[in-house]
Short mmCIF file of C-alpha atoms and ligand atoms in Angstrom, two decimals:
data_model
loop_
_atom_site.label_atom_id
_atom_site.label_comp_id
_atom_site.label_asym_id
_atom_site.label_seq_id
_atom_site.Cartn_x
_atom_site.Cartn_y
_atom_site.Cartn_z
CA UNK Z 276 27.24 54.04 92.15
CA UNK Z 277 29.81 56.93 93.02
CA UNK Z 278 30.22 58.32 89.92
CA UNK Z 279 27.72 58.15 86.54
CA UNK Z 280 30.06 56.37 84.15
CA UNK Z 281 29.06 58.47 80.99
CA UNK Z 282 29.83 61.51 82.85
CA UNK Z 283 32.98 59.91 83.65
CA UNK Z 284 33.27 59.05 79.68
CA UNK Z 285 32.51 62.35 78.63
CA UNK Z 286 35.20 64.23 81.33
CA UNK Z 287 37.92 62.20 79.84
CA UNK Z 288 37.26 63.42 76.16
CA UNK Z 289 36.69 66.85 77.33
CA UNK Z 290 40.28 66.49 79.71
CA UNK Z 291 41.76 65.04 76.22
CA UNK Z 292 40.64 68.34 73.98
CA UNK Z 293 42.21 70.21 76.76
CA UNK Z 294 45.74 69.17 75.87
CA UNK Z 295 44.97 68.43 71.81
CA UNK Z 296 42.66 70.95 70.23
CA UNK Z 297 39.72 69.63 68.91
CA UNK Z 298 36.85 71.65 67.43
CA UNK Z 299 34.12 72.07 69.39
CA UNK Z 300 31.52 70.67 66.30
CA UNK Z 301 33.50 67.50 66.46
CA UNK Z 302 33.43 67.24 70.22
CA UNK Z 303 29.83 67.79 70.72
CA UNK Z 304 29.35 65.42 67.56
CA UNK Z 305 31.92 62.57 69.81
CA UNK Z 306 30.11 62.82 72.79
CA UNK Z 307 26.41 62.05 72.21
CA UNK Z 308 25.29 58.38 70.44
CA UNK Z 309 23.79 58.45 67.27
CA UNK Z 310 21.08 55.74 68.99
CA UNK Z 311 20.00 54.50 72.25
CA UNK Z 312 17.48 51.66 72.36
CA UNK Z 313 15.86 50.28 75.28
CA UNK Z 314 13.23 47.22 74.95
CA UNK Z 315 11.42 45.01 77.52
CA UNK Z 316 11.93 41.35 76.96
CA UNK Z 317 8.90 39.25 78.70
CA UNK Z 318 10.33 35.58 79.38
CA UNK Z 319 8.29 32.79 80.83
CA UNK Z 320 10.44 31.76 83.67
CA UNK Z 321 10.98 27.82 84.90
CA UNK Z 322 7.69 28.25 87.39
CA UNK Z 323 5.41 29.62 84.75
CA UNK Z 324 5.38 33.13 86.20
CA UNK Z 325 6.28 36.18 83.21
CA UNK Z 326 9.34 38.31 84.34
CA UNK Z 327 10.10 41.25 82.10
CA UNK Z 328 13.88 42.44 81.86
CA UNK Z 329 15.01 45.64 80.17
CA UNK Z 330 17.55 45.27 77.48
CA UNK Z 331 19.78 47.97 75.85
CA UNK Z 332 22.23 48.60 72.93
CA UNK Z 333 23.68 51.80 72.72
CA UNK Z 334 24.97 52.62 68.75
CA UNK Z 335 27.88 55.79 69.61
CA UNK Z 336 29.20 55.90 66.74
CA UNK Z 337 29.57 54.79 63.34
CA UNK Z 338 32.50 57.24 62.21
CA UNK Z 339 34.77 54.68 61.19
CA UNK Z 340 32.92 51.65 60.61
CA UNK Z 341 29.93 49.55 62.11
CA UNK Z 342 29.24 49.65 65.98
CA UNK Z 343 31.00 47.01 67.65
CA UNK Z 344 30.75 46.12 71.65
CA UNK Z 345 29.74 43.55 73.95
CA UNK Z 346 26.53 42.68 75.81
CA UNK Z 347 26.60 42.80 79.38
CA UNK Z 348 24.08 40.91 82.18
CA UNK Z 349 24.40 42.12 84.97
CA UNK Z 350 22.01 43.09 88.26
CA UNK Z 351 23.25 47.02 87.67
CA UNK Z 352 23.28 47.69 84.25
CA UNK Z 353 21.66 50.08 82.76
CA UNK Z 354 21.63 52.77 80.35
CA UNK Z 355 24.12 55.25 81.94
CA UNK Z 356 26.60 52.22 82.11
CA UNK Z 357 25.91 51.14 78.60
CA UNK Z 358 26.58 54.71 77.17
CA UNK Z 359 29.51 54.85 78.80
CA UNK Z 360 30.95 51.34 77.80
CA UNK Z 361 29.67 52.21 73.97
CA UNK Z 362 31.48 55.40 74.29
CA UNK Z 363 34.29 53.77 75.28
CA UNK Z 364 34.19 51.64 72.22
CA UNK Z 365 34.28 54.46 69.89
CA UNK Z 366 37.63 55.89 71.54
CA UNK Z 367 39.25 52.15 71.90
CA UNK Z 368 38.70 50.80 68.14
CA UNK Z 369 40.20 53.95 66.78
CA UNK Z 370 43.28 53.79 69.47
CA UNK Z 371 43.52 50.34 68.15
CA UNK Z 372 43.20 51.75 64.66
CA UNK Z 373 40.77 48.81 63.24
CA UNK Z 374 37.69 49.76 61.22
CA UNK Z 375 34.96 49.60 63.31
CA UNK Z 376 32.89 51.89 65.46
CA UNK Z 377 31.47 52.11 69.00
CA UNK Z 378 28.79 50.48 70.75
CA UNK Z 379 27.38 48.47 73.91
CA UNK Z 380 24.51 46.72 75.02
CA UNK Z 381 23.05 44.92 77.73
CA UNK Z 382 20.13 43.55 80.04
CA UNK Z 383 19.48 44.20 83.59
CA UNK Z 384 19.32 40.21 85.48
CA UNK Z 385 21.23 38.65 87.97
CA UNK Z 386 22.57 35.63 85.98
CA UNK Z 387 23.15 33.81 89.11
CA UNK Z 388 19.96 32.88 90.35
CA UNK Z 389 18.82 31.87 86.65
CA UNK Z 390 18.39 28.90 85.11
CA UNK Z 391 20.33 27.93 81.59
CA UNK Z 392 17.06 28.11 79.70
CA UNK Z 393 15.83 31.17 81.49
CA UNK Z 394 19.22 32.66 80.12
CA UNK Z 395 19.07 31.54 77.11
CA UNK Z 396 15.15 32.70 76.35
CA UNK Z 397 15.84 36.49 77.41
CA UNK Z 398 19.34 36.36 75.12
CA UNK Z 399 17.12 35.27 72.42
CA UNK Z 400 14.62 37.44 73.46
CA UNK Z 401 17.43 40.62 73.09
CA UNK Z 402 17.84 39.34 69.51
CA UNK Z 403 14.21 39.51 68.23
CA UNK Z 404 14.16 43.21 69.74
CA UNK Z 405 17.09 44.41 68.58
CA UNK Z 406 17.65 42.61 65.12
CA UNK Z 407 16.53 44.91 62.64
CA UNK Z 408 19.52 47.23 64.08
CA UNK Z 409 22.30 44.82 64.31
CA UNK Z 410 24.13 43.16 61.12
CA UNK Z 411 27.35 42.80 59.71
CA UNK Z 412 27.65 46.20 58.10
CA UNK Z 413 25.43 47.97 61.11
CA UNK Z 414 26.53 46.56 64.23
CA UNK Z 415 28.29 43.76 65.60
CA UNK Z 416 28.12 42.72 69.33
CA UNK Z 417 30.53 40.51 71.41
CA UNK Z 418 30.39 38.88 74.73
CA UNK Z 419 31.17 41.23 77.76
CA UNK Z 420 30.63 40.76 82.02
CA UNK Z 421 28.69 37.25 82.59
CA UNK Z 422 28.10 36.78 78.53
CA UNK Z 423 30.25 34.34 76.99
CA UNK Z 424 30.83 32.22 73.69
CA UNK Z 425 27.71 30.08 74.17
CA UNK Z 426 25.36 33.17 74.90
CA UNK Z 427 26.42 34.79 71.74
CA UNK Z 428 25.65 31.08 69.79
CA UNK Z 429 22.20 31.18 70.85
CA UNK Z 430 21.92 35.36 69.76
CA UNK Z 431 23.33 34.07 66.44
CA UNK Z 432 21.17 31.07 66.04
CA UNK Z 433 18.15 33.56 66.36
CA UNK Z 434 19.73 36.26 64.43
CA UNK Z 435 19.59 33.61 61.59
CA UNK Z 436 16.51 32.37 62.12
CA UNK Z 437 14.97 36.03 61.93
CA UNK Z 438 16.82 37.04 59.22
CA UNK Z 439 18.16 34.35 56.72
CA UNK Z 440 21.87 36.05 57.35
CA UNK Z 441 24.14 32.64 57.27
CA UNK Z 442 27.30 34.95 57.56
CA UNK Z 443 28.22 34.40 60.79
CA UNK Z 444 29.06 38.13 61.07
CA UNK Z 445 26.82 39.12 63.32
CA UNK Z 446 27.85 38.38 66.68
CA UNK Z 447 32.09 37.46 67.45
CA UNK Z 448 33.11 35.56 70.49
CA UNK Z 449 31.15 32.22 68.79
CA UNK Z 450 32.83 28.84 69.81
CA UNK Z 451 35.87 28.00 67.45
CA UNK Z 452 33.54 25.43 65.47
CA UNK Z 453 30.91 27.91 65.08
CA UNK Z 454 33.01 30.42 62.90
CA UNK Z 455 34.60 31.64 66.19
CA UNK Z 456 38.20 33.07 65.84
CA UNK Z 457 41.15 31.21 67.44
CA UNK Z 458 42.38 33.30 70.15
CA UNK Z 459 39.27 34.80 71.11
CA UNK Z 460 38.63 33.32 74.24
CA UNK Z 461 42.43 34.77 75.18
CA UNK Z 462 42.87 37.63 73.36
CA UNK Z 463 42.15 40.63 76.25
CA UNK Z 464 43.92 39.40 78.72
CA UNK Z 465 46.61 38.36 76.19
CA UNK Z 466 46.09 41.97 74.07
CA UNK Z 467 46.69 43.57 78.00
CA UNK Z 468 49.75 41.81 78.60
CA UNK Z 469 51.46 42.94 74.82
CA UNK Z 470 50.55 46.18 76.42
CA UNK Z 471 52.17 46.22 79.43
CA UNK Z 472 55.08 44.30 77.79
CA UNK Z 473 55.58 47.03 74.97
CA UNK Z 474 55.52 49.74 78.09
CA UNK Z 475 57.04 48.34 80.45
CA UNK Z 476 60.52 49.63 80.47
CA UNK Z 477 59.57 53.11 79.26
CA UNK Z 478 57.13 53.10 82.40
CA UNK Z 479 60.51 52.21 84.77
CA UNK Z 480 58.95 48.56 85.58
CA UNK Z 481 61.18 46.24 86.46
CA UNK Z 482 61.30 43.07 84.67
CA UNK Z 483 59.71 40.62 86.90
CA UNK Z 484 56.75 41.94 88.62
CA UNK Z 485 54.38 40.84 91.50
CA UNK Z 486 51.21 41.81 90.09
CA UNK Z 487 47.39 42.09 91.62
CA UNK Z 488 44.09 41.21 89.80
CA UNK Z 489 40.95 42.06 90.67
CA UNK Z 490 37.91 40.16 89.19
CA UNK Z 491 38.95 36.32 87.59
CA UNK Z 492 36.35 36.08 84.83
CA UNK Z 493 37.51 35.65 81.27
CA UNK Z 494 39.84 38.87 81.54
CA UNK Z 495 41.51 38.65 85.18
CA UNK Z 496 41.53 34.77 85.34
CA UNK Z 497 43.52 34.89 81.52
CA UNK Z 498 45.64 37.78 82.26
CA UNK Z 499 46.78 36.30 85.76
CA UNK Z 500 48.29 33.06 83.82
CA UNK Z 501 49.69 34.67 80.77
CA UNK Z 502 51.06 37.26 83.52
CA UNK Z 503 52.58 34.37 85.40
CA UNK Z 504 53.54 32.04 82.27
CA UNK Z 505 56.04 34.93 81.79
CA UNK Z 506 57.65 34.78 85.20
CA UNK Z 507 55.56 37.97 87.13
CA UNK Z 508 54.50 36.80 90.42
CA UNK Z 509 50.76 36.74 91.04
CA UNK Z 510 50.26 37.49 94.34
CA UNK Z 511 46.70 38.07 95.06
CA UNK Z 512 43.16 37.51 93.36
CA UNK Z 513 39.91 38.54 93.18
CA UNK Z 514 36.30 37.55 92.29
CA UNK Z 515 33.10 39.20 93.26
CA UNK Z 516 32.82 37.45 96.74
CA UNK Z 517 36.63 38.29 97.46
CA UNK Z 518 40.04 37.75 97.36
CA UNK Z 519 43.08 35.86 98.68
CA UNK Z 520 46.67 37.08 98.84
CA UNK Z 521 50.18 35.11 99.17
CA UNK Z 522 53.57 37.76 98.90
CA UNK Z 523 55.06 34.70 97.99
CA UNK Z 524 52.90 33.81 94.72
CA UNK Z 525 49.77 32.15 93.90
CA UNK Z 526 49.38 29.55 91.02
CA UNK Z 527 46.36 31.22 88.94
CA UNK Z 528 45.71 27.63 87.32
CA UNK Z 529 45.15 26.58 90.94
CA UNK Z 530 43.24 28.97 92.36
CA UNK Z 531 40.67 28.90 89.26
CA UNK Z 532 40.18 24.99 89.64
CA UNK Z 533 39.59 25.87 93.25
CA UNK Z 534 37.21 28.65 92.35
CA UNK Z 535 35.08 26.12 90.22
CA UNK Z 536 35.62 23.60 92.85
CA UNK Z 537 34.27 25.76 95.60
CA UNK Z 538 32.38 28.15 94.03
CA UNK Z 539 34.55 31.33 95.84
CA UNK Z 540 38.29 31.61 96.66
CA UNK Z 541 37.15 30.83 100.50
CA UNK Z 542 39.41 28.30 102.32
CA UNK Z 543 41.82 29.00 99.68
CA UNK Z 544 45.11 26.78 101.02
CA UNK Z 545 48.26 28.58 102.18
CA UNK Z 546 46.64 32.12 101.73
CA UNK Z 547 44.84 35.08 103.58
CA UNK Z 548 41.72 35.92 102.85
CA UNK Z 549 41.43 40.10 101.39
CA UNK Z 550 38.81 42.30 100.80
CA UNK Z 551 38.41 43.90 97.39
CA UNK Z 552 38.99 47.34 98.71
CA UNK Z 553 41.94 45.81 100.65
CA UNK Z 554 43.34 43.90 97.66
CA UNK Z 555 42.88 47.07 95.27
CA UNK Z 556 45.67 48.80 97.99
CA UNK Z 557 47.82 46.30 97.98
CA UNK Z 558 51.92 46.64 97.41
CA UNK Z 559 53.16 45.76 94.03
CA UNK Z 560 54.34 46.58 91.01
CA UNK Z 561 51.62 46.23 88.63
CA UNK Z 562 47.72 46.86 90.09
CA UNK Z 563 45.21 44.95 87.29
CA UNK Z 564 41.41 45.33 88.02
CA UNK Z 565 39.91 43.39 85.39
CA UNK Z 566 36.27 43.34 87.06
CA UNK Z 567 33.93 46.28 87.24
CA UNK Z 568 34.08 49.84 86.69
CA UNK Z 569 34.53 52.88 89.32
CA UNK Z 570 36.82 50.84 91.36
CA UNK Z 571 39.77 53.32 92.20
CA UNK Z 572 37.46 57.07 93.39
CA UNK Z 573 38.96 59.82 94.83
CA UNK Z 574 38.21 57.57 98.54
CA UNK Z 575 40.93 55.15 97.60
CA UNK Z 576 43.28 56.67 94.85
CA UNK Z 577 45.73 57.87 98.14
CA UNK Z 578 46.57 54.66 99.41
CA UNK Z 579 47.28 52.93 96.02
CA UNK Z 580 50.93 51.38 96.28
CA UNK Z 581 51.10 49.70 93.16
CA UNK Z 582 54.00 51.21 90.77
CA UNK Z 583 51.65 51.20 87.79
CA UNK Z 584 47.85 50.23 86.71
CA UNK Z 585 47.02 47.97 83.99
CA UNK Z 586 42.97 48.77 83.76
CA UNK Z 587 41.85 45.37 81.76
CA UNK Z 588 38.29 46.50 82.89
CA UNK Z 589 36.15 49.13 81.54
CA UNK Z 590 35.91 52.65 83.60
CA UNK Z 591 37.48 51.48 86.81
CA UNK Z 592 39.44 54.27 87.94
CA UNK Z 593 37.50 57.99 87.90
CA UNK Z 594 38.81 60.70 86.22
CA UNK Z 595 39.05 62.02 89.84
CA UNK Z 596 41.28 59.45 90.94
CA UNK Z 597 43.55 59.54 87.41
CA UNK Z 598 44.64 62.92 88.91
CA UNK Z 599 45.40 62.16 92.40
CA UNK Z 600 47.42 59.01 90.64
CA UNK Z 601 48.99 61.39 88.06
CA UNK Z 602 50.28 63.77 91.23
CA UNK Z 603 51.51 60.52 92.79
CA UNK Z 604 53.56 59.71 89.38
CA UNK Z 605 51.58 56.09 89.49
CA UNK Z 606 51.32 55.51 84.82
CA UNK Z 607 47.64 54.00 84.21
CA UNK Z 608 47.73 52.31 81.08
CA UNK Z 609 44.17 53.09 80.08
CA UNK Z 610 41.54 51.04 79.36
CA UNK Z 611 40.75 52.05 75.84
CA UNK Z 612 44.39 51.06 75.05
CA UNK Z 613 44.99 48.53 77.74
CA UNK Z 614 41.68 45.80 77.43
CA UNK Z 615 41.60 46.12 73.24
CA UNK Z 616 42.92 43.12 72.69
CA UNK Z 617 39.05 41.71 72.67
CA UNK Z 618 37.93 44.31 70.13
CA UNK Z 619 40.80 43.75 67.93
CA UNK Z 620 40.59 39.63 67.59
CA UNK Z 621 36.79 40.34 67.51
CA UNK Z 622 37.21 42.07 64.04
CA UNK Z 623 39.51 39.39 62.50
CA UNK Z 624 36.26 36.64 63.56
CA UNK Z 625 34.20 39.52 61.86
CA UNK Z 626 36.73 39.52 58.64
CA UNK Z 627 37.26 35.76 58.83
CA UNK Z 628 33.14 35.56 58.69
CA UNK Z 629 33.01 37.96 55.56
CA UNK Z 630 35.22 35.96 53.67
CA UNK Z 631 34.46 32.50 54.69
CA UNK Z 632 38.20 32.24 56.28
CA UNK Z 633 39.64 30.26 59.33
CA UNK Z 634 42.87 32.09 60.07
CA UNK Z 635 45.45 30.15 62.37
CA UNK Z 636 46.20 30.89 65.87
CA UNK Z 637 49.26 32.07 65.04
CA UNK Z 638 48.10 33.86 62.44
CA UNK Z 639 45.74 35.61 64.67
CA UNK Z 640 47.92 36.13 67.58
CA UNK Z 641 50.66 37.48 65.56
CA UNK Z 642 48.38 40.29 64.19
CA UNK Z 643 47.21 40.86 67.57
CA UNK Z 644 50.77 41.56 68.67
CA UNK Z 645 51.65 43.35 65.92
CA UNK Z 646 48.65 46.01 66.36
CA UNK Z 647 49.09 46.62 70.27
CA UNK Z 648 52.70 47.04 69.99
CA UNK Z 649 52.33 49.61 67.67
CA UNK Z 650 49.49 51.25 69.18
CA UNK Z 651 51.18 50.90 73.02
CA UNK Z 652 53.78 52.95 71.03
CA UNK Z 653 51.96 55.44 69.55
CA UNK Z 654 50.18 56.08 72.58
CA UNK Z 655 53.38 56.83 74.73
CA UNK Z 656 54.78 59.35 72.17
CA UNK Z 657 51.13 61.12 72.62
CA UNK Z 658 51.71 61.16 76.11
CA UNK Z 659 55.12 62.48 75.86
CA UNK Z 660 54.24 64.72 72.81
CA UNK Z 661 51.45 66.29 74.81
CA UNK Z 662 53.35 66.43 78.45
CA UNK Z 663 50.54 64.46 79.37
CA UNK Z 664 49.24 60.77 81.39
CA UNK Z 665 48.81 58.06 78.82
CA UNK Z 666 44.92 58.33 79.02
CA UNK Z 667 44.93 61.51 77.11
CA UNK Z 668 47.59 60.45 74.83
CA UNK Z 669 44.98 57.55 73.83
CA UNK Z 670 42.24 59.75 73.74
CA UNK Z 671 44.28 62.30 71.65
CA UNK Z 672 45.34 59.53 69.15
CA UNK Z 673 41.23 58.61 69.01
CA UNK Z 674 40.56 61.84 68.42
CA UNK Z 675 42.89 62.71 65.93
CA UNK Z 676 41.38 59.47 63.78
CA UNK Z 677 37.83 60.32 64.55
CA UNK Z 678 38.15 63.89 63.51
CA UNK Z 679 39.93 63.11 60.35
CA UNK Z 680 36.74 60.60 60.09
CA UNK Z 681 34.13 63.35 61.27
P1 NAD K 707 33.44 37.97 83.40
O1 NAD K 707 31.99 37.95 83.64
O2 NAD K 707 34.05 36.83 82.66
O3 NAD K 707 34.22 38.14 84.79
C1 NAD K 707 34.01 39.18 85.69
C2 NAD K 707 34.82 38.89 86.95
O4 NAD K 707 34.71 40.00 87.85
C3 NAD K 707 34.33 37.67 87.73
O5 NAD K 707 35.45 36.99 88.27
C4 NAD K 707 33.52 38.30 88.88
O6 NAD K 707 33.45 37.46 90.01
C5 NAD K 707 34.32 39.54 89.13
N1 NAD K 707 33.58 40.61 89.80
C6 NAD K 707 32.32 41.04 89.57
N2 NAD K 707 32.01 42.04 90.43
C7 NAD K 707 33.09 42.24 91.19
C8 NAD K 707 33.41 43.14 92.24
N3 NAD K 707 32.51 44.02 92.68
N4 NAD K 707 34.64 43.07 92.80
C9 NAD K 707 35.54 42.18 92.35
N5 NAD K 707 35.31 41.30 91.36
C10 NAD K 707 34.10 41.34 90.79
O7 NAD K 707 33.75 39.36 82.64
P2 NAD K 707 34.99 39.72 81.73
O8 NAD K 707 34.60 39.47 80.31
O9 NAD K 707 36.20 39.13 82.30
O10 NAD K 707 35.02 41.32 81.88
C11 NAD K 707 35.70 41.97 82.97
C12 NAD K 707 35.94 43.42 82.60
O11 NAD K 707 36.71 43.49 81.40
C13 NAD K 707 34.70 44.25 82.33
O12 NAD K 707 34.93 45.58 82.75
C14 NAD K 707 34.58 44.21 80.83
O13 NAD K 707 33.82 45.28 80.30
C15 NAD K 707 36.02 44.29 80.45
N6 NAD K 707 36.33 43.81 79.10
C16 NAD K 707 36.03 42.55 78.71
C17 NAD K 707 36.40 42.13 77.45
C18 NAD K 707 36.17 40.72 76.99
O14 NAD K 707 36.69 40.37 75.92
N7 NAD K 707 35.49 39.88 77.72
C19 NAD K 707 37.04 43.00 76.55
C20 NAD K 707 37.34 44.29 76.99
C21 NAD K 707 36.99 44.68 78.28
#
């Protein structure tokens, strides 16, 4: 990987406290986690053979409420990624104002050449490391890259087997008839679009976009239809084998039926086949990588065209890069601001649990709007307050919460 993601993490708070003074004692306290676990987790795979995977949760910070963050699987995580991501956590649940802290966990596998039950022993197997840390009123983890609503069932079913908790609390992102929130399954690519929507015109957009997105997992693929449901013109997408473009439009709808058809966007009808790299450099208005991290480096930053970035993933453009896109007046609308939409309908399932509730999907997506309109808002005065890019107006507006917290 180009670029350590914590160190990444850690720039962008220091870059923040640059342009709104922060004490040193708090900084130093923001930018180390409170606790870092790593665990093996020996599984009996489908051939008999014993393959041990490394697992992680990182607890930043519990400033403002318990740790809250996904679980990743994926081939390259590990704990440099996971600090980051839990870092990240602490900075986007106090941009989004809700009262929760930051964390992130993970295990190292390649999801794609395992079998259901192999998955589903190492998730429980995560559990019965990690649950004497992880509660309703310690930490609460969420789905995140290749984890989803069924994963976080089978981490709750153990969690309750382990511990007698019957709450629910534990883990958000369940299925709606397991005490899962309505508007869940939308609610970051949703969350990314009130974003955009409530900057938009302040960012000199124009009303109907063509828009890119990179990576078509529960963010991108989401985000692309909601995008398009409201008239912007998808014209290319992404998944980890590559991407296809149309100027004219694609039909996201489509081209995920396709996907699950297919199995990859290859053969795609009535569009050319792109490259990642080649999609991220695309024309357009708005550029939305919704996949991985360290995506736009200092190597590509110079031959972005898109008008503005919308970063639905974690860490994908380097502070490096925010500079060179800063100089070239492109806005990012940062992660920590931009993909909280998740975080934010993951604390109503967490409220909803506490109190035995089952709010409405209005009710829930209402709130939703409600909380990233004003937050998209408070975030661009920061930035204009401070002279500065959005991603230190958000990282101002965390800090100014977590030091009144510290
Ligand atoms: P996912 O597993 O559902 O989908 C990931 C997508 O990215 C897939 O389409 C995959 O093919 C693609 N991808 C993987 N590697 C790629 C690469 N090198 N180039 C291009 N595409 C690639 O994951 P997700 O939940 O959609 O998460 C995507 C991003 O959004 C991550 O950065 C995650 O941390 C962030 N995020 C997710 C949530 C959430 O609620 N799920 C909330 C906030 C942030």
């Amino acid at each position: 990987m180009e670029t350590n993601p914590f160190e990444s993490a850690i720039k962008q708070i220091n870059r923040a406290a640059a342009v709104r003074k922060t004490s040193s004692e708090v900084l130093k306290r923001l930018s180390r986690a409170e606790r870092e676990l790593t665990v093996s987790i020996p599984i009996t795979m489908d051939d008999g053979s014993v393959q041990i995977f490394e697992g992680y949760r990182v607890q930043h910070s519990s400033l403002r409420g318990p740790y809250k963050g996904g679980i990743r699987f994926h081939p390259q995580a590990d704990i440099n990624e996971v600090r980051a991501l839990a870092f990240w956590m602490m900075i986007k649940t106090a941009v989004a104002g809700i009262p929760m802290g930051g964390g992130k966990g993970g295990i190292t596998l390649d999801p794609r050449v395992m079998s259901k039950g192999e998955l589903e022993r190492v998730s429980r197997g995560w559990v019965k490391r990690m649950y004497p840390v992880l509660g309703p009123k310690q930490d609460v983890p969420a789905p995140d890259v290749n984890t989803n609503g069924e994963i976080m069932m089978w981490m709750t079913d153990e969690y309750e087997k382990l511990t007698a908790d019957m709450s629910g609390a534990t883990f958000t992102g369940k299925p709606v008839g397991r005490g899962g929130s309505e508007g869940r399954e939308v609610a970051t690519g949703l969350g990314g679009f009130h974003v955009f929507d409530a900057l938009r015109e302040k960012l000199g957009l124009p009303e109907y976009c063509t828009v890119v997105v990179q990576g078509m997992g529960n963010v991108g693929g989401n985000a692309a239809k909601i995008f398009a449901q409201h008239g912007h013109t998808i014209i290319a997408m992404s998944d980890s084998k590559g991407g296809i473009y149309n100027e004219k439009g694609l039909n996201p709808k489509d081209v995920e039926t396709y996907k699950k058809e297919h199995g990859s966007l290859k053969g795609f009808p009535g569009a050319k086949q792109i490259s990642n790299a080649k999609l991220l450099e695309l024309k357009c208005d708005v550029l939305i990588p919704a996949a991985l991290e360290n995506q736009i480096t200092r190597k590509n930053a110079k031959n972005i065209q898109a008008k503005a970035v919308l970063e639905l993933a974690n860490g994908p453009t380097t502070p490096e890069a925010d500079d060179m896109l800063f100089k070239k007046k492109i806005p990012v609308i940062p992660d920590v601001l931009a993909n909280s939409g998740g975080v934010v309908v993951s604390t109503f399932e967490w409220e909803q649990n506490l109190k035995g509730e089952h709010w409405s999907e209005t009710e829930v997506l209402q709130k939703l709007k409600d909380i990233l309109e004003r937050e998209s808002n408070n975030v661009f005065v920061q930035s204009k307050k401070l002279k500065t890019d959005l991603r230190r107006g958000a990282f101002a507006l965390a800090l100014e919460r977590l030091e009144e917290a510290v």
